[in-house]
Amino acid sequence: MGAFLFRLVLRNCLRHPLRTVLTVTGIIVAITAFGLLRTTVDAWYAGANASSASRLVVRNKNSLNFTLPLYYRDRIAQIEGVKSVSYADWFGGIYIVPKNFFPRFAVEPRSYFELYPEFVLSPDQMKAFLLDRRGAVIGRKTADKYGFKIGDQIPLIGDIFPGNWTFVVRGIYHGADSKTDESQMFMQWENLNETMKKLMPDHANEVGIFLVGLEHPEDAAMIAQQVDKTFANSRAETLTETEKAFQLSFVAMTEAILLVIQVVSFLIIVIIMAVMANTMAMTARERRGEYATLKAIGFNDRHVIALIAGESLLISLSAGALGTWLIYPVADWVGHRFGSIFPIFLVSAKTPWLAAAMALLIGVVAAVAPAWRAATLKVAEGFRGIG
Amino acid sequence: MTGVPLSYIFRNLWVRKLTTALTAGGMALVVFVFAAVLMLASGLEKTLVETGSYDNVVVIRRSAQTEIQSGVAREQAALVAARGEIASAADGSAEVSKELLVLVVMPKRISNQPANVTIRGLSERGIALRPQVRITAGRMFRPGSAEVVAGSRVAKGFRGAGIGETLSLGGKTWTVVGTFDAAGSGFASELWGDVDQMMQAFRRSAYSSVIFRLADGADFEKLRGDLEDEQRLTVEAQRETLFYAKQSEMMSSFLSVLGTILSVIFSIGAIIGAMITMYAAVANRTNEIGTLRALGFRRRNILAAFLMESLLLSLLGGVLGLALASFLQFYTVSTMNWQTFSELAFTFSMNTRVVVEALLFALFMGLAGGFLPAIRAARLDIVEALRSV
């Protein structure tokens, strides 16, 4: 019986090949778009997800726009449970035109790379970087995009740090895993500070943030409190949080946009649900006579329901499978295309499951109304429309 | 011979209510999203256009992108403020304001989430340079005091920014003595106070920008050249309108890219929906089509009738979607502007252009979805069509 019904379902699917092809195409587009939108949302959180639990970020309490004095470093280092302290400044700057964006940080190289083992740099490149004041290290992705090689010069127009700067590529780092951002550029903080001492003495010996490595990640909350207490009521009060909280605060600031993308990702499913429900409603209406016939020769309501639900599910699930499979190459393409906006654009493990669940939902919802109608159809009524 | 009567077309849509509702509903959602993106973009544009005045000039440090990044030393600011091209107010003082902008972190009222808020310190004339700003409650801050006034959106959205409340920023306590309406401009997302007080509190020795009004707008190009050639200055001058438009370039291009991608994807779904519906309509009515042809209607009449049906369906969806989208006007989007790093609030704004574009988009979907089925209907053979059941 099951096999018979299945054959019937298959035949039904192929009765209006054009209609089936159109419906399948629609679902594929919707499911792929859904997966892509989810991946976009994930990309937003990529920074937070890649952050380590054993690192703290110390910034000025007023906002990131304010700096902290360099001598805080030693005070922080004295706090028990602190393994290492490094510091960094957002350099900003423009490479030829503002559109050529990749994050640029001025860092204290030795401690920074120690604190971030996910940025992998060969020892001799590291040595070359340390020896050259004007040296820079860039991520593999940025190097590929702009064709930078070791020894190349990168001219930058300073916006936060005024002036024209030239840096020499001394190293190209790659990420320890796929979640590492390979688009950044690092230069020596000391080089900047020398210039600031001459140009803007007020801003010399000031750093943007301190990065604190912990001996035991579980002490994070306590040590963060201690850091802030140390500098309470000083001229630059601090706000210390885990790297993840720090990253998430950026995400939170663009929450409105994220919310829109999330809503839209579900709207697209609702739209395709309407399309699919429409298809099934029409199909079932055209076959009222057949359902009446089936019932008249002894099939019961359950069989008719199975026939309609089976067709709906067969279409939605096979289209859903294709759509889910397509998410990967499309996300790959988007990731390359918009690499500067989203340094990490990876389909998460959850996304294909969610996409498949959506396809199932589409199939079920589309079958409900027509199946119910067919099941409650009186045989005599079903024949009425037939001449 | 006139075409197939409209009433016939209407009735066809009416008879199959569920299918019509589902197809139009799907299209309505697509139009809703399409309109929402357009409304967001036009709301953003409106906010920024209204923030600047054409005859106002913003002077910031050369190659700084935003006022936040900029720094104009006191001596440099004094040189700029002494320019002869600057308009004079009724009392003879120059219409110029030396300003300081800083970002501070403040918690939001609803979520308690921290976000960056812009605080602007202004000189006395600074307020007069923004005629669109009006105090709606309380009073303006007194120069030389730790008083601030809050833009309507900051007052509403952030803790401690309401009238009578106090803020603790830069080691100083500020009292909010008034709130102002900024006529939809970006200033509504700022806090304003006295520039000297701010410089002291935030330990800044340089201004962020110098803003002034030109006595004669035509002087701008010459003035810009002069300022850039002046050896003692490292600044650049921009018209305020252009300056603000540039502040959100990233955001508006993001919105337009997102909008285009979504519209394309969504419209594929909706066009397919319309196609399915219209193909089914043709299949169901083969016999009727035969009858119509036998009555003397031409192929093109049939083509027009089916196209009309599809267009009507999409128009219905378009109107419905626009009606839904119009409710968005009550909603304010508050998000971080990537370029300035500060909170920017703007509303969904519907205007004639949005309405026209959304309806055209809906009709395009109807046309694209109905075209092939209508051709099939028109090409049916009379005899075959009449014979079909």
PDB file of N, CA, C and O in Angstrom, chain B residues 348-388:
ATOM      1  N   PHE B 348      11.881  55.503   9.294  1.00  0.00           N
ATOM      2  CA  PHE B 348      11.465  55.047   7.971  1.00  0.00           C
ATOM      3  C   PHE B 348      10.656  56.196   7.380  1.00  0.00           C
ATOM      4  O   PHE B 348       9.747  56.706   8.039  1.00  0.00           O
ATOM      5  N   SER B 349      10.983  56.622   6.191  1.00  0.00           N
ATOM      6  CA  SER B 349      10.239  57.750   5.663  1.00  0.00           C
ATOM      7  C   SER B 349       9.630  57.391   4.315  1.00  0.00           C
ATOM      8  O   SER B 349      10.318  56.952   3.404  1.00  0.00           O
ATOM      9  N   MET B 350       8.307  57.553   4.223  1.00  0.00           N
ATOM     10  CA  MET B 350       7.637  57.212   2.973  1.00  0.00           C
ATOM     11  C   MET B 350       7.383  58.489   2.188  1.00  0.00           C
ATOM     12  O   MET B 350       6.937  59.475   2.746  1.00  0.00           O
ATOM     13  N   ASN B 351       7.723  58.469   0.932  1.00  0.00           N
ATOM     14  CA  ASN B 351       7.405  59.619   0.088  1.00  0.00           C
ATOM     15  C   ASN B 351       6.932  59.121  -1.264  1.00  0.00           C
ATOM     16  O   ASN B 351       6.872  57.915  -1.518  1.00  0.00           O
ATOM     17  N   THR B 352       6.568  60.059  -2.115  1.00  0.00           N
ATOM     18  CA  THR B 352       5.995  59.679  -3.407  1.00  0.00           C
ATOM     19  C   THR B 352       6.918  58.744  -4.174  1.00  0.00           C
ATOM     20  O   THR B 352       6.466  57.798  -4.801  1.00  0.00           O
ATOM     21  N   ARG B 353       8.228  59.038  -4.090  1.00  0.00           N
ATOM     22  CA  ARG B 353       9.154  58.209  -4.861  1.00  0.00           C
ATOM     23  C   ARG B 353       9.111  56.757  -4.391  1.00  0.00           C
ATOM     24  O   ARG B 353       9.119  55.839  -5.198  1.00  0.00           O
ATOM     25  N   VAL B 354       9.031  56.574  -3.077  1.00  0.00           N
ATOM     26  CA  VAL B 354       8.976  55.215  -2.539  1.00  0.00           C
ATOM     27  C   VAL B 354       7.709  54.518  -3.030  1.00  0.00           C
ATOM     28  O   VAL B 354       7.744  53.372  -3.487  1.00  0.00           O
ATOM     29  N   VAL B 355       6.564  55.243  -2.961  1.00  0.00           N
ATOM     30  CA  VAL B 355       5.289  54.657  -3.380  1.00  0.00           C
ATOM     31  C   VAL B 355       5.353  54.254  -4.849  1.00  0.00           C
ATOM     32  O   VAL B 355       5.025  53.114  -5.213  1.00  0.00           O
ATOM     33  N   VAL B 356       5.820  55.176  -5.676  1.00  0.00           N
ATOM     34  CA  VAL B 356       5.865  54.899  -7.115  1.00  0.00           C
ATOM     35  C   VAL B 356       6.799  53.724  -7.402  1.00  0.00           C
ATOM     36  O   VAL B 356       6.433  52.788  -8.125  1.00  0.00           O
ATOM     37  N   GLU B 357       7.988  53.745  -6.806  1.00  0.00           N
ATOM     38  CA  GLU B 357       8.940  52.665  -7.073  1.00  0.00           C
ATOM     39  C   GLU B 357       8.426  51.308  -6.608  1.00  0.00           C
ATOM     40  O   GLU B 357       8.586  50.300  -7.290  1.00  0.00           O
ATOM     41  N   ALA B 358       7.772  51.293  -5.443  1.00  0.00           N
ATOM     42  CA  ALA B 358       7.251  50.024  -4.923  1.00  0.00           C
ATOM     43  C   ALA B 358       6.139  49.492  -5.807  1.00  0.00           C
ATOM     44  O   ALA B 358       6.070  48.293  -6.094  1.00  0.00           O
ATOM     45  N   LEU B 359       5.253  50.394  -6.267  1.00  0.00           N
ATOM     46  CA  LEU B 359       4.162  49.932  -7.128  1.00  0.00           C
ATOM     47  C   LEU B 359       4.698  49.458  -8.476  1.00  0.00           C
ATOM     48  O   LEU B 359       4.244  48.443  -9.013  1.00  0.00           O
ATOM     49  N   LEU B 360       5.685  50.190  -9.018  1.00  0.00           N
ATOM     50  CA  LEU B 360       6.280  49.759 -10.282  1.00  0.00           C
ATOM     51  C   LEU B 360       6.931  48.390 -10.123  1.00  0.00           C
ATOM     52  O   LEU B 360       6.821  47.533 -10.995  1.00  0.00           O
ATOM     53  N   PHE B 361       7.576  48.202  -8.985  1.00  0.00           N
ATOM     54  CA  PHE B 361       8.224  46.922  -8.705  1.00  0.00           C
ATOM     55  C   PHE B 361       7.173  45.809  -8.664  1.00  0.00           C
ATOM     56  O   PHE B 361       7.347  44.737  -9.243  1.00  0.00           O
ATOM     57  N   ALA B 362       6.031  46.091  -8.010  1.00  0.00           N
ATOM     58  CA  ALA B 362       4.949  45.111  -7.925  1.00  0.00           C
ATOM     59  C   ALA B 362       4.429  44.788  -9.324  1.00  0.00           C
ATOM     60  O   ALA B 362       4.262  43.618  -9.696  1.00  0.00           O
ATOM     61  N   LEU B 363       4.199  45.828 -10.115  1.00  0.00           N
ATOM     62  CA  LEU B 363       3.680  45.602 -11.468  1.00  0.00           C
ATOM     63  C   LEU B 363       4.684  44.830 -12.312  1.00  0.00           C
ATOM     64  O   LEU B 363       4.301  43.973 -13.111  1.00  0.00           O
ATOM     65  N   PHE B 364       5.964  45.104 -12.110  1.00  0.00           N
ATOM     66  CA  PHE B 364       6.993  44.370 -12.838  1.00  0.00           C
ATOM     67  C   PHE B 364       6.911  42.877 -12.506  1.00  0.00           C
ATOM     68  O   PHE B 364       6.985  42.016 -13.387  1.00  0.00           O
ATOM     69  N   MET B 365       6.705  42.594 -11.213  1.00  0.00           N
ATOM     70  CA  MET B 365       6.591  41.179 -10.824  1.00  0.00           C
ATOM     71  C   MET B 365       5.365  40.544 -11.478  1.00  0.00           C
ATOM     72  O   MET B 365       5.408  39.404 -11.937  1.00  0.00           O
ATOM     73  N   GLY B 366       4.260  41.284 -11.525  1.00  0.00           N
ATOM     74  CA  GLY B 366       3.037  40.782 -12.145  1.00  0.00           C
ATOM     75  C   GLY B 366       3.252  40.526 -13.623  1.00  0.00           C
ATOM     76  O   GLY B 366       2.844  39.493 -14.171  1.00  0.00           O
ATOM     77  N   LEU B 367       3.953  41.458 -14.268  1.00  0.00           N
ATOM     78  CA  LEU B 367       4.196  41.344 -15.702  1.00  0.00           C
ATOM     79  C   LEU B 367       5.103  40.149 -15.981  1.00  0.00           C
ATOM     80  O   LEU B 367       4.817  39.313 -16.841  1.00  0.00           O
ATOM     81  N   ALA B 368       6.195  40.058 -15.198  1.00  0.00           N
ATOM     82  CA  ALA B 368       7.145  38.967 -15.405  1.00  0.00           C
ATOM     83  C   ALA B 368       6.485  37.621 -15.134  1.00  0.00           C
ATOM     84  O   ALA B 368       6.735  36.643 -15.836  1.00  0.00           O
ATOM     85  N   GLY B 369       5.625  37.577 -14.121  1.00  0.00           N
ATOM     86  CA  GLY B 369       4.989  36.317 -13.776  1.00  0.00           C
ATOM     87  C   GLY B 369       3.857  35.957 -14.720  1.00  0.00           C
ATOM     88  O   GLY B 369       3.571  34.791 -14.952  1.00  0.00           O
ATOM     89  N   GLY B 370       3.188  36.969 -15.277  1.00  0.00           N
ATOM     90  CA  GLY B 370       1.999  36.692 -16.085  1.00  0.00           C
ATOM     91  C   GLY B 370       2.259  36.573 -17.565  1.00  0.00           C
ATOM     92  O   GLY B 370       1.420  36.073 -18.321  1.00  0.00           O
ATOM     93  N   PHE B 371       3.436  36.994 -17.994  1.00  0.00           N
ATOM     94  CA  PHE B 371       3.685  37.084 -19.430  1.00  0.00           C
ATOM     95  C   PHE B 371       3.630  35.727 -20.135  1.00  0.00           C
ATOM     96  O   PHE B 371       2.857  35.530 -21.070  1.00  0.00           O
ATOM     97  N   LEU B 372       4.417  34.768 -19.655  1.00  0.00           N
ATOM     98  CA  LEU B 372       4.456  33.462 -20.316  1.00  0.00           C
ATOM     99  C   LEU B 372       3.103  32.755 -20.278  1.00  0.00           C
ATOM    100  O   LEU B 372       2.639  32.258 -21.306  1.00  0.00           O
ATOM    101  N   PRO B 373       2.430  32.711 -19.125  1.00  0.00           N
ATOM    102  CA  PRO B 373       1.100  32.089 -19.102  1.00  0.00           C
ATOM    103  C   PRO B 373       0.130  32.781 -20.049  1.00  0.00           C
ATOM    104  O   PRO B 373      -0.655  32.104 -20.733  1.00  0.00           O
ATOM    105  N   ALA B 374       0.182  34.115 -20.136  1.00  0.00           N
ATOM    106  CA  ALA B 374      -0.737  34.835 -21.015  1.00  0.00           C
ATOM    107  C   ALA B 374      -0.477  34.453 -22.465  1.00  0.00           C
ATOM    108  O   ALA B 374      -1.402  34.291 -23.258  1.00  0.00           O
ATOM    109  N   ILE B 375       0.816  34.279 -22.801  1.00  0.00           N
ATOM    110  CA  ILE B 375       1.144  33.860 -24.174  1.00  0.00           C
ATOM    111  C   ILE B 375       0.578  32.476 -24.453  1.00  0.00           C
ATOM    112  O   ILE B 375      -0.023  32.215 -25.490  1.00  0.00           O
ATOM    113  N   ARG B 376       0.726  31.613 -23.467  1.00  0.00           N
ATOM    114  CA  ARG B 376       0.181  30.271 -23.658  1.00  0.00           C
ATOM    115  C   ARG B 376      -1.326  30.344 -23.896  1.00  0.00           C
ATOM    116  O   ARG B 376      -1.850  29.683 -24.806  1.00  0.00           O
ATOM    117  N   ALA B 377      -2.014  31.170 -23.115  1.00  0.00           N
ATOM    118  CA  ALA B 377      -3.460  31.299 -23.258  1.00  0.00           C
ATOM    119  C   ALA B 377      -3.808  31.801 -24.650  1.00  0.00           C
ATOM    120  O   ALA B 377      -4.727  31.293 -25.304  1.00  0.00           O
ATOM    121  N   ALA B 378      -3.058  32.789 -25.105  1.00  0.00           N
ATOM    122  CA  ALA B 378      -3.377  33.399 -26.389  1.00  0.00           C
ATOM    123  C   ALA B 378      -3.127  32.440 -27.550  1.00  0.00           C
ATOM    124  O   ALA B 378      -3.781  32.514 -28.587  1.00  0.00           O
ATOM    125  N   ARG B 379      -2.159  31.526 -27.336  1.00  0.00           N
ATOM    126  CA  ARG B 379      -1.800  30.648 -28.451  1.00  0.00           C
ATOM    127  C   ARG B 379      -2.626  29.369 -28.517  1.00  0.00           C
ATOM    128  O   ARG B 379      -2.422  28.549 -29.403  1.00  0.00           O
ATOM    129  N   LEU B 380      -3.550  29.205 -27.567  1.00  0.00           N
ATOM    130  CA  LEU B 380      -4.382  28.006 -27.574  1.00  0.00           C
ATOM    131  C   LEU B 380      -5.181  27.946 -28.868  1.00  0.00           C
ATOM    132  O   LEU B 380      -5.658  28.959 -29.378  1.00  0.00           O
ATOM    133  N   ASP B 381      -5.348  26.735 -29.364  1.00  0.00           N
ATOM    134  CA  ASP B 381      -6.134  26.529 -30.572  1.00  0.00           C
ATOM    135  C   ASP B 381      -7.618  26.494 -30.192  1.00  0.00           C
ATOM    136  O   ASP B 381      -8.004  25.853 -29.214  1.00  0.00           O
ATOM    137  N   ILE B 382      -8.460  27.213 -30.952  1.00  0.00           N
ATOM    138  CA  ILE B 382      -9.881  27.314 -30.574  1.00  0.00           C
ATOM    139  C   ILE B 382     -10.528  25.944 -30.400  1.00  0.00           C
ATOM    140  O   ILE B 382     -11.135  25.636 -29.374  1.00  0.00           O
ATOM    141  N   VAL B 383     -10.384  25.121 -31.424  1.00  0.00           N
ATOM    142  CA  VAL B 383     -11.076  23.824 -31.423  1.00  0.00           C
ATOM    143  C   VAL B 383     -10.601  22.953 -30.271  1.00  0.00           C
ATOM    144  O   VAL B 383     -11.403  22.409 -29.505  1.00  0.00           O
ATOM    145  N   GLU B 384      -9.272  22.884 -30.137  1.00  0.00           N
ATOM    146  CA  GLU B 384      -8.694  22.069 -29.050  1.00  0.00           C
ATOM    147  C   GLU B 384      -9.200  22.558 -27.703  1.00  0.00           C
ATOM    148  O   GLU B 384      -9.562  21.770 -26.836  1.00  0.00           O
ATOM    149  N   ALA B 385      -9.212  23.907 -27.555  1.00  0.00           N
ATOM    150  CA  ALA B 385      -9.594  24.498 -26.283  1.00  0.00           C
ATOM    151  C   ALA B 385     -11.047  24.176 -25.962  1.00  0.00           C
ATOM    152  O   ALA B 385     -11.395  23.840 -24.828  1.00  0.00           O
ATOM    153  N   LEU B 386     -11.876  24.264 -26.978  1.00  0.00           N
ATOM    154  CA  LEU B 386     -13.303  23.987 -26.737  1.00  0.00           C
ATOM    155  C   LEU B 386     -13.526  22.528 -26.382  1.00  0.00           C
ATOM    156  O   LEU B 386     -14.405  22.190 -25.606  1.00  0.00           O
ATOM    157  N   ARG B 387     -12.696  21.681 -26.955  1.00  0.00           N
ATOM    158  CA  ARG B 387     -12.869  20.243 -26.748  1.00  0.00           C
ATOM    159  C   ARG B 387     -12.467  19.836 -25.332  1.00  0.00           C
ATOM    160  O   ARG B 387     -12.987  18.879 -24.788  1.00  0.00           O
ATOM    161  N   SER B 388     -11.517  20.589 -24.746  1.00  0.00           N
ATOM    162  CA  SER B 388     -11.008  20.182 -23.427  1.00  0.00           C
ATOM    163  C   SER B 388     -12.083  20.327 -22.369  1.00  0.00           C
ATOM    164  O   SER B 388     -13.017  21.109 -22.504  1.00  0.00           O
TER     165      SER B 388
END
